[in-house]
Amino acid sequence: MAQSAHGERDVAHLISIRTREIAGSLGQDTPGLMDLCLFSFNSYLRTMLNAGDIRTTYYLFGQYRLLAESLLGTPHEARVLEIARYFRSTVTLVINGDSPSCLRQQALIL
């Protein structure tokens, strides 16, 4: 993921899409796989924020949000709270940190 920052953004976006699809389909029956997918999303976001890649961070947030929405009404609904907590802590860092204004604005929307 770090190699795709600022260069191969489409690869990073595709990785996030596939991670969401795996979590949404196979992760429903395999709690360990769901844990790994959530951990991966958290790592992806942290990597892109540290690299300062605003566009990819924006798309990662979008895919992560879609995953959270797909978990509503399933046995994994409690995972939505985990995702929301991570969003909140990340958004707080973005708003209070030295992030570009467009990312701060998107964080406020989330």
mmCIF file of the C-alpha atoms, coordinates in Angstrom:
data_MODEL
# 
_entry.id   MODEL 
# 
loop_
_atom_site.group_PDB 
_atom_site.id 
_atom_site.type_symbol 
_atom_site.label_atom_id 
_atom_site.label_alt_id 
_atom_site.label_comp_id 
_atom_site.label_asym_id 
_atom_site.label_entity_id 
_atom_site.label_seq_id 
_atom_site.pdbx_PDB_ins_code 
_atom_site.Cartn_x 
_atom_site.Cartn_y 
_atom_site.Cartn_z 
_atom_site.occupancy 
_atom_site.B_iso_or_equiv 
_atom_site.pdbx_formal_charge 
_atom_site.auth_seq_id 
_atom_site.auth_comp_id 
_atom_site.auth_asym_id 
_atom_site.auth_atom_id 
_atom_site.pdbx_PDB_model_num 
ATOM 1   C CA . MET A 1 1   ? 0.000   0.000   0.000  1.00 0.00 ? 1   MET A CA 1 
ATOM 2   C CA . ALA A 1 2   ? 2.800   2.411   0.838  1.00 0.00 ? 2   ALA A CA 1 
ATOM 3   C CA . GLN A 1 3   ? 4.300   1.975   -2.627 1.00 0.00 ? 3   GLN A CA 1 
ATOM 4   C CA . SER A 1 4   ? 1.041   3.104   -4.220 1.00 0.00 ? 4   SER A CA 1 
ATOM 5   C CA . ALA A 1 5   ? 0.976   6.454   -2.397 1.00 0.00 ? 5   ALA A CA 1 
ATOM 6   C CA . HIS A 1 6   ? 1.199   9.355   -4.837 1.00 0.00 ? 6   HIS A CA 1 
ATOM 7   C CA . GLY A 1 7   ? 1.896   7.022   -7.746 1.00 0.00 ? 7   GLY A CA 1 
ATOM 8   C CA . GLU A 1 8   ? -0.275  4.010   -8.297 1.00 0.00 ? 8   GLU A CA 1 
ATOM 9   C CA . ARG A 1 9   ? -3.433  5.331   -6.673 1.00 0.00 ? 9   ARG A CA 1 
ATOM 10  C CA . ASP A 1 10  ? -5.664  3.111   -8.781 1.00 0.00 ? 10  ASP A CA 1 
ATOM 11  C CA . VAL A 1 11  ? -3.905  0.069   -7.298 1.00 0.00 ? 11  VAL A CA 1 
ATOM 12  C CA . ALA A 1 12  ? -4.575  1.304   -3.772 1.00 0.00 ? 12  ALA A CA 1 
ATOM 13  C CA . HIS A 1 13  ? -8.214  1.920   -4.643 1.00 0.00 ? 13  HIS A CA 1 
ATOM 14  C CA . LEU A 1 14  ? -8.544  -1.561  -6.145 1.00 0.00 ? 14  LEU A CA 1 
ATOM 15  C CA . ILE A 1 15  ? -6.972  -3.106  -3.026 1.00 0.00 ? 15  ILE A CA 1 
ATOM 16  C CA . SER A 1 16  ? -9.527  -1.307  -0.845 1.00 0.00 ? 16  SER A CA 1 
ATOM 17  C CA . ILE A 1 17  ? -12.412 -2.425  -3.067 1.00 0.00 ? 17  ILE A CA 1 
ATOM 18  C CA . ARG A 1 18  ? -11.267 -6.056  -2.957 1.00 0.00 ? 18  ARG A CA 1 
ATOM 19  C CA . THR A 1 19  ? -10.727 -5.908  0.807  1.00 0.00 ? 19  THR A CA 1 
ATOM 20  C CA . ARG A 1 20  ? -14.291 -4.609  1.236  1.00 0.00 ? 20  ARG A CA 1 
ATOM 21  C CA . GLU A 1 21  ? -15.659 -7.349  -1.030 1.00 0.00 ? 21  GLU A CA 1 
ATOM 22  C CA . ILE A 1 22  ? -13.775 -10.056 0.853  1.00 0.00 ? 22  ILE A CA 1 
ATOM 23  C CA . ALA A 1 23  ? -14.973 -8.747  4.211  1.00 0.00 ? 23  ALA A CA 1 
ATOM 24  C CA . GLY A 1 24  ? -18.541 -8.424  2.967  1.00 0.00 ? 24  GLY A CA 1 
ATOM 25  C CA . SER A 1 25  ? -18.814 -11.895 1.493  1.00 0.00 ? 25  SER A CA 1 
ATOM 26  C CA . LEU A 1 26  ? -16.322 -14.261 3.124  1.00 0.00 ? 26  LEU A CA 1 
ATOM 27  C CA . GLY A 1 27  ? -15.855 -12.311 6.352  1.00 0.00 ? 27  GLY A CA 1 
ATOM 28  C CA . GLN A 1 28  ? -19.485 -12.840 7.311  1.00 0.00 ? 28  GLN A CA 1 
ATOM 29  C CA . ASP A 1 29  ? -18.801 -16.501 8.063  1.00 0.00 ? 29  ASP A CA 1 
ATOM 30  C CA . THR A 1 30  ? -15.215 -16.183 9.259  1.00 0.00 ? 30  THR A CA 1 
ATOM 31  C CA . PRO A 1 31  ? -14.680 -13.831 12.216 1.00 0.00 ? 31  PRO A CA 1 
ATOM 32  C CA . GLY A 1 32  ? -10.890 -14.066 11.922 1.00 0.00 ? 32  GLY A CA 1 
ATOM 33  C CA . LEU A 1 33  ? -11.040 -12.911 8.320  1.00 0.00 ? 33  LEU A CA 1 
ATOM 34  C CA . MET A 1 34  ? -13.268 -10.000 9.299  1.00 0.00 ? 34  MET A CA 1 
ATOM 35  C CA . ASP A 1 35  ? -10.709 -9.018  11.954 1.00 0.00 ? 35  ASP A CA 1 
ATOM 36  C CA . LEU A 1 36  ? -7.962  -9.120  9.351  1.00 0.00 ? 36  LEU A CA 1 
ATOM 37  C CA . CYS A 1 37  ? -9.959  -6.996  6.891  1.00 0.00 ? 37  CYS A CA 1 
ATOM 38  C CA . LEU A 1 38  ? -10.707 -4.337  9.523  1.00 0.00 ? 38  LEU A CA 1 
ATOM 39  C CA . PHE A 1 39  ? -7.061  -4.336  10.603 1.00 0.00 ? 39  PHE A CA 1 
ATOM 40  C CA . SER A 1 40  ? -6.047  -3.950  6.954  1.00 0.00 ? 40  SER A CA 1 
ATOM 41  C CA . PHE A 1 41  ? -8.378  -1.004  6.398  1.00 0.00 ? 41  PHE A CA 1 
ATOM 42  C CA . ASN A 1 42  ? -7.002  0.701   9.498  1.00 0.00 ? 42  ASN A CA 1 
ATOM 43  C CA . SER A 1 43  ? -3.459  0.143   8.238  1.00 0.00 ? 43  SER A CA 1 
ATOM 44  C CA . TYR A 1 44  ? -4.328  1.397   4.745  1.00 0.00 ? 44  TYR A CA 1 
ATOM 45  C CA . LEU A 1 45  ? -5.758  4.615   6.154  1.00 0.00 ? 45  LEU A CA 1 
ATOM 46  C CA . ARG A 1 46  ? -2.832  5.172   8.505  1.00 0.00 ? 46  ARG A CA 1 
ATOM 47  C CA . THR A 1 47  ? -0.341  4.579   5.663  1.00 0.00 ? 47  THR A CA 1 
ATOM 48  C CA . MET A 1 48  ? -2.035  7.007   3.289  1.00 0.00 ? 48  MET A CA 1 
ATOM 49  C CA . LEU A 1 49  ? -2.486  9.673   5.944  1.00 0.00 ? 49  LEU A CA 1 
ATOM 50  C CA . ASN A 1 50  ? 1.193   9.420   6.859  1.00 0.00 ? 50  ASN A CA 1 
ATOM 51  C CA . ALA A 1 51  ? 2.117   9.642   3.164  1.00 0.00 ? 51  ALA A CA 1 
ATOM 52  C CA . GLY A 1 52  ? -0.104  12.709  2.776  1.00 0.00 ? 52  GLY A CA 1 
ATOM 53  C CA . ASP A 1 53  ? -2.030  11.155  -0.129 1.00 0.00 ? 53  ASP A CA 1 
ATOM 54  C CA . ILE A 1 54  ? -5.334  12.981  0.193  1.00 0.00 ? 54  ILE A CA 1 
ATOM 55  C CA . ARG A 1 55  ? -7.121  11.483  -2.798 1.00 0.00 ? 55  ARG A CA 1 
ATOM 56  C CA . THR A 1 56  ? -6.414  7.865   -1.854 1.00 0.00 ? 56  THR A CA 1 
ATOM 57  C CA . THR A 1 57  ? -7.314  8.530   1.781  1.00 0.00 ? 57  THR A CA 1 
ATOM 58  C CA . TYR A 1 58  ? -10.653 9.921   0.619  1.00 0.00 ? 58  TYR A CA 1 
ATOM 59  C CA . TYR A 1 59  ? -11.380 6.792   -1.436 1.00 0.00 ? 59  TYR A CA 1 
ATOM 60  C CA . LEU A 1 60  ? -10.276 4.505   1.390  1.00 0.00 ? 60  LEU A CA 1 
ATOM 61  C CA . PHE A 1 61  ? -12.704 6.218   3.760  1.00 0.00 ? 61  PHE A CA 1 
ATOM 62  C CA . GLY A 1 62  ? -15.433 5.667   1.170  1.00 0.00 ? 62  GLY A CA 1 
ATOM 63  C CA . GLN A 1 63  ? -14.769 1.936   0.842  1.00 0.00 ? 63  GLN A CA 1 
ATOM 64  C CA . TYR A 1 64  ? -14.510 1.538   4.605  1.00 0.00 ? 64  TYR A CA 1 
ATOM 65  C CA . ARG A 1 65  ? -17.848 3.348   4.999  1.00 0.00 ? 65  ARG A CA 1 
ATOM 66  C CA . LEU A 1 66  ? -19.461 1.040   2.422  1.00 0.00 ? 66  LEU A CA 1 
ATOM 67  C CA . LEU A 1 67  ? -18.215 -1.951  4.410  1.00 0.00 ? 67  LEU A CA 1 
ATOM 68  C CA . ALA A 1 68  ? -19.710 -0.525  7.607  1.00 0.00 ? 68  ALA A CA 1 
ATOM 69  C CA . GLU A 1 69  ? -23.049 0.049   5.872  1.00 0.00 ? 69  GLU A CA 1 
ATOM 70  C CA . SER A 1 70  ? -23.066 -3.514  4.517  1.00 0.00 ? 70  SER A CA 1 
ATOM 71  C CA . LEU A 1 71  ? -22.617 -4.875  8.049  1.00 0.00 ? 71  LEU A CA 1 
ATOM 72  C CA . LEU A 1 72  ? -25.753 -3.158  9.361  1.00 0.00 ? 72  LEU A CA 1 
ATOM 73  C CA . GLY A 1 73  ? -28.499 -5.685  10.000 1.00 0.00 ? 73  GLY A CA 1 
ATOM 74  C CA . THR A 1 74  ? -26.082 -8.650  10.028 1.00 0.00 ? 74  THR A CA 1 
ATOM 75  C CA . PRO A 1 75  ? -24.677 -10.658 12.932 1.00 0.00 ? 75  PRO A CA 1 
ATOM 76  C CA . HIS A 1 76  ? -21.556 -8.457  12.620 1.00 0.00 ? 76  HIS A CA 1 
ATOM 77  C CA . GLU A 1 77  ? -23.432 -5.257  13.382 1.00 0.00 ? 77  GLU A CA 1 
ATOM 78  C CA . ALA A 1 78  ? -21.249 -4.703  16.460 1.00 0.00 ? 78  ALA A CA 1 
ATOM 79  C CA . ARG A 1 79  ? -18.307 -4.285  14.078 1.00 0.00 ? 79  ARG A CA 1 
ATOM 80  C CA . VAL A 1 80  ? -19.932 -1.095  12.813 1.00 0.00 ? 80  VAL A CA 1 
ATOM 81  C CA . LEU A 1 81  ? -19.248 0.457   16.211 1.00 0.00 ? 81  LEU A CA 1 
ATOM 82  C CA . GLU A 1 82  ? -15.577 -0.535  15.939 1.00 0.00 ? 82  GLU A CA 1 
ATOM 83  C CA . ILE A 1 83  ? -15.383 1.113   12.529 1.00 0.00 ? 83  ILE A CA 1 
ATOM 84  C CA . ALA A 1 84  ? -17.179 4.217   13.813 1.00 0.00 ? 84  ALA A CA 1 
ATOM 85  C CA . ARG A 1 85  ? -14.727 4.511   16.719 1.00 0.00 ? 85  ARG A CA 1 
ATOM 86  C CA . TYR A 1 86  ? -11.784 4.233   14.361 1.00 0.00 ? 86  TYR A CA 1 
ATOM 87  C CA . PHE A 1 87  ? -13.352 6.836   12.060 1.00 0.00 ? 87  PHE A CA 1 
ATOM 88  C CA . ARG A 1 88  ? -13.847 9.144   15.008 1.00 0.00 ? 88  ARG A CA 1 
ATOM 89  C CA . SER A 1 89  ? -10.276 8.834   16.235 1.00 0.00 ? 89  SER A CA 1 
ATOM 90  C CA . THR A 1 90  ? -8.865  9.257   12.728 1.00 0.00 ? 90  THR A CA 1 
ATOM 91  C CA . VAL A 1 91  ? -11.121 12.212  11.982 1.00 0.00 ? 91  VAL A CA 1 
ATOM 92  C CA . THR A 1 92  ? -10.062 13.851  15.244 1.00 0.00 ? 92  THR A CA 1 
ATOM 93  C CA . LEU A 1 93  ? -6.421  13.496  14.237 1.00 0.00 ? 93  LEU A CA 1 
ATOM 94  C CA . VAL A 1 94  ? -7.135  14.910  10.787 1.00 0.00 ? 94  VAL A CA 1 
ATOM 95  C CA . ILE A 1 95  ? -9.112  17.882  12.083 1.00 0.00 ? 95  ILE A CA 1 
ATOM 96  C CA . ASN A 1 96  ? -6.620  18.740  14.825 1.00 0.00 ? 96  ASN A CA 1 
ATOM 97  C CA . GLY A 1 97  ? -3.536  17.900  12.776 1.00 0.00 ? 97  GLY A CA 1 
ATOM 98  C CA . ASP A 1 98  ? -1.749  19.560  9.934  1.00 0.00 ? 98  ASP A CA 1 
ATOM 99  C CA . SER A 1 99  ? -3.886  18.037  7.161  1.00 0.00 ? 99  SER A CA 1 
ATOM 100 C CA . PRO A 1 100 ? -4.959  19.870  4.023  1.00 0.00 ? 100 PRO A CA 1 
ATOM 101 C CA . SER A 1 101 ? -8.261  21.700  4.279  1.00 0.00 ? 101 SER A CA 1 
ATOM 102 C CA . CYS A 1 102 ? -10.053 19.437  1.764  1.00 0.00 ? 102 CYS A CA 1 
ATOM 103 C CA . LEU A 1 103 ? -9.338  16.369  3.926  1.00 0.00 ? 103 LEU A CA 1 
ATOM 104 C CA . ARG A 1 104 ? -10.413 18.222  7.078  1.00 0.00 ? 104 ARG A CA 1 
ATOM 105 C CA . GLN A 1 105 ? -13.671 19.157  5.334  1.00 0.00 ? 105 GLN A CA 1 
ATOM 106 C CA . GLN A 1 106 ? -14.304 15.539  4.333  1.00 0.00 ? 106 GLN A CA 1 
ATOM 107 C CA . ALA A 1 107 ? -13.500 14.407  7.878  1.00 0.00 ? 107 ALA A CA 1 
ATOM 108 C CA . LEU A 1 108 ? -16.121 16.792  9.215  1.00 0.00 ? 108 LEU A CA 1 
ATOM 109 C CA . ILE A 1 109 ? -18.690 15.285  6.841  1.00 0.00 ? 109 ILE A CA 1 
ATOM 110 C CA . LEU A 1 110 ? -17.873 11.752  8.011  1.00 0.00 ? 110 LEU A CA 1 
# 
